[in-house]
mmCIF file of C-alpha atoms in Angstrom:
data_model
loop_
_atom_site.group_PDB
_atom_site.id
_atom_site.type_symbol
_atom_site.label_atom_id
_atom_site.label_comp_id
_atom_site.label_asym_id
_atom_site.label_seq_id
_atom_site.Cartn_x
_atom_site.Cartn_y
_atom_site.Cartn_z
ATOM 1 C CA UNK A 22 191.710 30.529 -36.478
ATOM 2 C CA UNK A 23 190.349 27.854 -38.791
ATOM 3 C CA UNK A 24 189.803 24.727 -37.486
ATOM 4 C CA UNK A 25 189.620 22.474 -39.943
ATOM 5 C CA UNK A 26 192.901 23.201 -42.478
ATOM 6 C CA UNK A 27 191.809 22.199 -46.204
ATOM 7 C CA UNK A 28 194.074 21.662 -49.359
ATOM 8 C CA UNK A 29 194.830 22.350 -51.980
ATOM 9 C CA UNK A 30 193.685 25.634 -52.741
ATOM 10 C CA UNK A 31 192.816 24.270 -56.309
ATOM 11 C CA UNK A 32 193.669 21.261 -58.727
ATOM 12 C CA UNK A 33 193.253 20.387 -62.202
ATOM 13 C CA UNK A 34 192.633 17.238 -63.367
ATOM 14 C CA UNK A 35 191.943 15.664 -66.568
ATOM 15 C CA UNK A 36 188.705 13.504 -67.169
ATOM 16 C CA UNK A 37 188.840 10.730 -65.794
ATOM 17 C CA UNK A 38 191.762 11.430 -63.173
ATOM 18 C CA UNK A 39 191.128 11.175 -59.660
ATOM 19 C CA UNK A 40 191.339 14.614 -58.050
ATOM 20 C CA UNK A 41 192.131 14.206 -53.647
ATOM 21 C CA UNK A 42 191.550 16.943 -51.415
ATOM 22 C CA UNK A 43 192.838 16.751 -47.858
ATOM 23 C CA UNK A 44 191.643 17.894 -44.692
ATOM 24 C CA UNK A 45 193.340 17.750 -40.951
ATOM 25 C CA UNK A 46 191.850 18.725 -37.824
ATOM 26 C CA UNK A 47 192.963 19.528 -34.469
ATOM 27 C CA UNK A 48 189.977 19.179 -32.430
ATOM 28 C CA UNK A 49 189.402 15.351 -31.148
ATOM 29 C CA UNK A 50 185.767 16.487 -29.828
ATOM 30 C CA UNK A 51 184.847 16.485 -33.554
ATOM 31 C CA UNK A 52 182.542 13.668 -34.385
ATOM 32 C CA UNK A 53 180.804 14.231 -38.008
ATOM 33 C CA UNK A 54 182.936 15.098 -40.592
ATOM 34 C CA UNK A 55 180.631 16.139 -44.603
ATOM 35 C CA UNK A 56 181.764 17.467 -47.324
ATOM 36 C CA UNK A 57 180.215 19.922 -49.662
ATOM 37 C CA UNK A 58 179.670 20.383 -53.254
ATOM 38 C CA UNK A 59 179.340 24.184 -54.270
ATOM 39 C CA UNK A 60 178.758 25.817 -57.811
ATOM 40 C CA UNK A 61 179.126 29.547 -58.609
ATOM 41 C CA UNK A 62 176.262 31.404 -57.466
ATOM 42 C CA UNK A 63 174.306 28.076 -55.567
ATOM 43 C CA UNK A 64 174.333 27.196 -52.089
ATOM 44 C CA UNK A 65 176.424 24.169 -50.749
ATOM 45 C CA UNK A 66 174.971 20.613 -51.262
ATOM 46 C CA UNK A 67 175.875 17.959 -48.993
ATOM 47 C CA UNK A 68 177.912 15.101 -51.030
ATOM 48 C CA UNK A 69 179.057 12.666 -48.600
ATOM 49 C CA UNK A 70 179.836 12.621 -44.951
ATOM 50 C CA UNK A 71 181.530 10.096 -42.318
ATOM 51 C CA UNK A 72 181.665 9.529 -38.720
ATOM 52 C CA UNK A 73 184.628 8.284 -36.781
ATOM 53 C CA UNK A 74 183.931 5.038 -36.386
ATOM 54 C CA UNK A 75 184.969 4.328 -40.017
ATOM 55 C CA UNK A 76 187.868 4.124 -42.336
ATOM 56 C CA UNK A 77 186.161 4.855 -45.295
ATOM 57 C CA UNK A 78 183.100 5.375 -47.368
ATOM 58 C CA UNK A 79 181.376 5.520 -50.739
ATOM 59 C CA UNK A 80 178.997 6.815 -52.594
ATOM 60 C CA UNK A 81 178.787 6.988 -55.900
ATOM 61 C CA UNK A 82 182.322 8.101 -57.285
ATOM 62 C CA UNK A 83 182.934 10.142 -54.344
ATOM 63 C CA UNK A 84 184.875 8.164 -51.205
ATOM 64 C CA UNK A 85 185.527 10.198 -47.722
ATOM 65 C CA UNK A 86 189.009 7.913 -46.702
ATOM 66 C CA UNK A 87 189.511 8.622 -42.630
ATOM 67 C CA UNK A 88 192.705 8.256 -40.348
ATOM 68 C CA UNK A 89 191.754 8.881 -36.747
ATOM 69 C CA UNK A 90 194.917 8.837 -35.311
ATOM 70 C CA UNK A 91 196.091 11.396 -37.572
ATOM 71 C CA UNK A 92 193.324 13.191 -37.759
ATOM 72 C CA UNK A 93 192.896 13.522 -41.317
ATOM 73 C CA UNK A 94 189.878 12.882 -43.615
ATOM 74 C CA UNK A 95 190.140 13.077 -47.285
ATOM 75 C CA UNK A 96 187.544 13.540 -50.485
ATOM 76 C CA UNK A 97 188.233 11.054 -53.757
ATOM 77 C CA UNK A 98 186.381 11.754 -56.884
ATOM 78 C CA UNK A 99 186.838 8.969 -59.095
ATOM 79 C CA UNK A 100 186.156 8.930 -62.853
ATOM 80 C CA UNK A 101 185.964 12.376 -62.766
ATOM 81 C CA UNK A 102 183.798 14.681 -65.076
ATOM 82 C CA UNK A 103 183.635 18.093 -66.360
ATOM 83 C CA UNK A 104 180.313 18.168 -64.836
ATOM 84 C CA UNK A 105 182.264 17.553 -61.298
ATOM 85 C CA UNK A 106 184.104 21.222 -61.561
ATOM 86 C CA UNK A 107 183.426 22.898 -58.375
ATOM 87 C CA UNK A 108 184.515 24.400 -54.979
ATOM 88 C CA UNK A 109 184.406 21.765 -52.788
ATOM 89 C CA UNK A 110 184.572 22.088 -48.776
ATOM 90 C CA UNK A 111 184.839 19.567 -45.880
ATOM 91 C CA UNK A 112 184.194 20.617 -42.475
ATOM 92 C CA UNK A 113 183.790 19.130 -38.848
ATOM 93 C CA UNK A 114 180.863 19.609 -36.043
ATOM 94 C CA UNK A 115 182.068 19.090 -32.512
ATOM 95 C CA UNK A 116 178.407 17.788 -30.414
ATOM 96 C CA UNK A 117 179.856 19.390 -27.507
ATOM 97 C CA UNK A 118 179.372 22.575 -29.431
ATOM 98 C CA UNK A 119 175.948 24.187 -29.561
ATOM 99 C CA UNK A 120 173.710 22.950 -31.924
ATOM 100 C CA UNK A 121 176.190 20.952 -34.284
ATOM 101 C CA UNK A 122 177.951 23.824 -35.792
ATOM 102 C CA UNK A 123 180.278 23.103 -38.169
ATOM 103 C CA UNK A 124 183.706 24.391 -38.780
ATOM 104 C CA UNK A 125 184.882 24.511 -42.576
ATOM 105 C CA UNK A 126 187.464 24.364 -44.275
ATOM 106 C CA UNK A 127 189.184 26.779 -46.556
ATOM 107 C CA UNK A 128 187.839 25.208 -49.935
ATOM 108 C CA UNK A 129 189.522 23.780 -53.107
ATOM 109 C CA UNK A 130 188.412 24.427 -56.622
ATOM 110 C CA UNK A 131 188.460 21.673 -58.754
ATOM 111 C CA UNK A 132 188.370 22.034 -62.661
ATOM 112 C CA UNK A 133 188.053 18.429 -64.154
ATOM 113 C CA UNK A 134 188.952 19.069 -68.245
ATOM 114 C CA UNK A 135 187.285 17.201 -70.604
ATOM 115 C CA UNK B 10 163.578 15.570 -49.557
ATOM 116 C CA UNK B 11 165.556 17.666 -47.012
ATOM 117 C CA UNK B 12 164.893 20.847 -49.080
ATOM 118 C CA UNK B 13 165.392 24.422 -48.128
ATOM 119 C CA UNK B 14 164.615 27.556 -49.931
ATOM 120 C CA UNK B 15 165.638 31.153 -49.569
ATOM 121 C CA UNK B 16 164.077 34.471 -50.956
ATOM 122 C CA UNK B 17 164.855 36.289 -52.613
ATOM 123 C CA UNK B 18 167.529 34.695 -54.528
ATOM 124 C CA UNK B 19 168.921 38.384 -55.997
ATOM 125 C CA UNK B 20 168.202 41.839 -53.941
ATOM 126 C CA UNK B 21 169.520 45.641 -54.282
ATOM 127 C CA UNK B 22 168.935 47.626 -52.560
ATOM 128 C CA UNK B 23 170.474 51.227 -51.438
ATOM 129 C CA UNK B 24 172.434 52.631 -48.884
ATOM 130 C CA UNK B 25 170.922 52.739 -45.539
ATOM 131 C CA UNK B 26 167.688 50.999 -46.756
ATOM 132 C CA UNK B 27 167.101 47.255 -44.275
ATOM 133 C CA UNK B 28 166.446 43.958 -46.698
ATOM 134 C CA UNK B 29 164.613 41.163 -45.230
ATOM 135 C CA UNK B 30 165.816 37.520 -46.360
ATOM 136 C CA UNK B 31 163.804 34.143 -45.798
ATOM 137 C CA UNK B 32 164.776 30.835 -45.200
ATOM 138 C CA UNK B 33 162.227 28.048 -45.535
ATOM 139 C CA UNK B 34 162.460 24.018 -44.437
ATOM 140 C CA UNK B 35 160.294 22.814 -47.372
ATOM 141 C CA UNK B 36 159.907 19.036 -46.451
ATOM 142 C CA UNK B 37 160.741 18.921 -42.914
ATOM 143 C CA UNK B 38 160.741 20.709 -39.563
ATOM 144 C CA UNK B 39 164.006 22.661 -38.966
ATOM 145 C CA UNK B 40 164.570 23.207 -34.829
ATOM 146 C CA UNK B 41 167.796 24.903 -35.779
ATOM 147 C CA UNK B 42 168.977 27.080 -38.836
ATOM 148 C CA UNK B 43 172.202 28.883 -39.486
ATOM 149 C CA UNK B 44 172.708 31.918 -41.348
ATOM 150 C CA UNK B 45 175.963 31.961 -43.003
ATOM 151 C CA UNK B 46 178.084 34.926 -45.550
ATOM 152 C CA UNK B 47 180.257 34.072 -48.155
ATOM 153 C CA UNK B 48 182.598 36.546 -49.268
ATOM 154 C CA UNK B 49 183.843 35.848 -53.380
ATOM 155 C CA UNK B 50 186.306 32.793 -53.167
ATOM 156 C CA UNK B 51 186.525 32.737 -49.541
ATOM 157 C CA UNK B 52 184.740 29.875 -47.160
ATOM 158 C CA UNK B 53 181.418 30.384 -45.904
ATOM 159 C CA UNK B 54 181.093 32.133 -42.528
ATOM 160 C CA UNK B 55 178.498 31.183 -39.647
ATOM 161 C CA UNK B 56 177.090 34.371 -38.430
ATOM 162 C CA UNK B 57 174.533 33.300 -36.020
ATOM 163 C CA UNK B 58 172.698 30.228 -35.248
ATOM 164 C CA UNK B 59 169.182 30.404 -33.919
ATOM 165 C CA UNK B 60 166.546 27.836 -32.827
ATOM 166 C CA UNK B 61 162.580 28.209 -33.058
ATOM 167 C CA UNK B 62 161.159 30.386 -30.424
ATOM 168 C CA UNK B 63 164.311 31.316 -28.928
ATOM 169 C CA UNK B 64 167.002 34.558 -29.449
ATOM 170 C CA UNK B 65 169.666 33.877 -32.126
ATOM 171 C CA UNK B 66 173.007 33.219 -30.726
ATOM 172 C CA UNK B 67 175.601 35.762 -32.385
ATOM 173 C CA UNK B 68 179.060 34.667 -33.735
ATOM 174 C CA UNK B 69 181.802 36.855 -32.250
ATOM 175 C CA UNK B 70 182.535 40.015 -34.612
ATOM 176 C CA UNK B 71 178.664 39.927 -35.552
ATOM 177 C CA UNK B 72 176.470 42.948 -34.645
ATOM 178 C CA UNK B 73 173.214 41.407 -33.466
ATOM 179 C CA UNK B 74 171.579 45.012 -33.987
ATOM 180 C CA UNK B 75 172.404 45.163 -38.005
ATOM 181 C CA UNK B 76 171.637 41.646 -38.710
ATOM 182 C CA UNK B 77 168.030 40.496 -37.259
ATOM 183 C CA UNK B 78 167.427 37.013 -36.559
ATOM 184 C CA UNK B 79 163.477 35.479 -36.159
ATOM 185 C CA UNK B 80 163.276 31.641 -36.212
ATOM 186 C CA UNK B 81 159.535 32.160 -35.634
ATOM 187 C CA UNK B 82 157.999 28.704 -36.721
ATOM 188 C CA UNK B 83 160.166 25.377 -37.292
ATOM 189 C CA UNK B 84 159.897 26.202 -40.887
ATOM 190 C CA UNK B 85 160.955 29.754 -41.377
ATOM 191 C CA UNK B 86 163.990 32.284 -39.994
ATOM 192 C CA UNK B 87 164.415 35.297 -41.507
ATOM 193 C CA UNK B 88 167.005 37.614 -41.717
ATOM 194 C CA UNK B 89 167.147 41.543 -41.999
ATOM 195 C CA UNK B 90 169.846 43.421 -42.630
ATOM 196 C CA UNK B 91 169.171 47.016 -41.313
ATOM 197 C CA UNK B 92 170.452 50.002 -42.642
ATOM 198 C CA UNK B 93 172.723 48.240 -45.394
ATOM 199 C CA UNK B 94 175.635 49.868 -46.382
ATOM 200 C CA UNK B 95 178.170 48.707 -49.373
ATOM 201 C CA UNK B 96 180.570 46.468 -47.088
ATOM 202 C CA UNK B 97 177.376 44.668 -46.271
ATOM 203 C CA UNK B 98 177.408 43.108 -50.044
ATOM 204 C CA UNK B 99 177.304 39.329 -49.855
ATOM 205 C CA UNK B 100 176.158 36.175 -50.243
ATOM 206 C CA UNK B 101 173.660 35.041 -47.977
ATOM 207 C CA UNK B 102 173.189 31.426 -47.295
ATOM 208 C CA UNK B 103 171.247 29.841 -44.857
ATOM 209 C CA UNK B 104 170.855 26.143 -43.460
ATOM 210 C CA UNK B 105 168.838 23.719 -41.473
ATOM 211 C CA UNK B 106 168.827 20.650 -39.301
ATOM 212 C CA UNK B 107 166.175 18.515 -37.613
ATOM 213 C CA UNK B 108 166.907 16.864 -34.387
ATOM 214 C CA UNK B 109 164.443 13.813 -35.619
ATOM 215 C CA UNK B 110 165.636 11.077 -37.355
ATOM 216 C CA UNK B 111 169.057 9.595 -38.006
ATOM 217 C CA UNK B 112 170.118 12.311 -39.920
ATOM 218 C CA UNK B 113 170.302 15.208 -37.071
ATOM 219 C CA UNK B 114 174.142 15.866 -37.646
ATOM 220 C CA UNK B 115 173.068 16.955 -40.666
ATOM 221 C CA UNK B 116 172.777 20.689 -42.050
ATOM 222 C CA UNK B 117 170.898 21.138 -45.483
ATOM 223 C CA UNK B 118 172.359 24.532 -47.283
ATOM 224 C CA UNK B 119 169.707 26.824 -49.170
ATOM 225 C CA UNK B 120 170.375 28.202 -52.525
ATOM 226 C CA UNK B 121 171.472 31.382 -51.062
ATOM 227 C CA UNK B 122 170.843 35.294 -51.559
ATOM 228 C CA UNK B 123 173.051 37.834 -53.611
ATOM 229 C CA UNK B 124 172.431 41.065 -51.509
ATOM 230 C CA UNK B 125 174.178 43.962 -53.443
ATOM 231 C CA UNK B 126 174.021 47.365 -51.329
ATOM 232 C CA UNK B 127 174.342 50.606 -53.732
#
């Protein structure tokens, strides 16, 4: 049972274009919410991650937007670039849980065309 | 900073042979690493978490006896996969946090390993 529910599967955008990928949790224990950057054949790399007690943050092109009550986060990537086509995957960590694990989400590809 | 390295990057090996992967905390002192598989276009799944000096705690589903955890320094886990057999194929990632610093919700992902069992 996945935890943290991810979409879309994948999106194309064009360069330039704004591609959004939602996420929506269940758990209200969950406290840290990151996002991940992954290229075939590499490890994840942590892009950008928010706590609770914001609506939103930036850095660099990429904003995390956050709606507590619903209990949604979401992943912006403005300007996008070629250079930005990846798998990209949020996830949550509950600190009741041992050690921070975190749960992820399914994953969305995102091809940006030049 | 906040780097983490795994070796080897690419292994085969053959059926019923054990592989040994590292994990290594480069920069900084990793109390707690997590060794994760990723199956091709699928999410990455924890298998076990383990913390320095202590046993690994097993995800439900994962045999503790095929897949070897030793967190034996707050740099370095390893992980051995004993008697490997094809379905055992994967991708191998690891990851670590610090409990120092502002940062300790943090996990920092390795490069990961290819393990391909013939």
């Amino acid at each position: 049972q996945q935890q943290v529910k991810q979409s879309p599967q994948s999106l194309i955008v064009q360069k330039g274009g704004i591609p959004i990928i939602n996420c929506a949790y269940e758990n209200t224990a969950f406290d840290y919410f990151p996002w991940y950057q992954q290229f075939p054949g590499k490890g994840p790399a942590l892009l950008i991650a928010i706590r609770p007690d914001v609506s939103e943050k930036k850095e660099g092109r990429f904003t995390i937007s956050f709606n507590k009550s619903a209990k949604q986060f979401s992943l912006h990537i403005m300007d996008s670039q070629p250079g930005d086509s990846a798998t990209y995957f949020c996830a949550a960590s509950n600190p009741l849980s041992n050690d921070y694990k975190l749960s992820f989400g399914a994953g969305t590809t995102v091809t940006v065309r030049a | 900073g906040a780097v983490v390295s795994q070796h080897p990057s690419r292994v085969i090996c053959k059926s019923g042979t054990s592989v040994k992967i590292e994990c290594r905390s480069l920069d900084f002192q990793a109390t707690t690493m997590f060794w994760y598989r990723q199956f091709p276009k699928q999410s990455l799944m924890l298998m076990a978490t383990s913390n320095e000096g202590s046993k690994a705690t097993y995800e439900q589903g994962v045999e503790k006896d095929k897949f070897l955890i030793n967190h034996a320094s707050l740099t370095l886990s390893t992980l051995t996969v004993t008697s490997a057999h094809p379905e055992d194929s994967s991708f191998y990632i690891c990851s670590a946090r610090t409990v120092s610093g502002q940062n300790f919700y943090e996990q920092y992902f390795g490069p990961g390993t290819r393990l391909t069992v013939t």
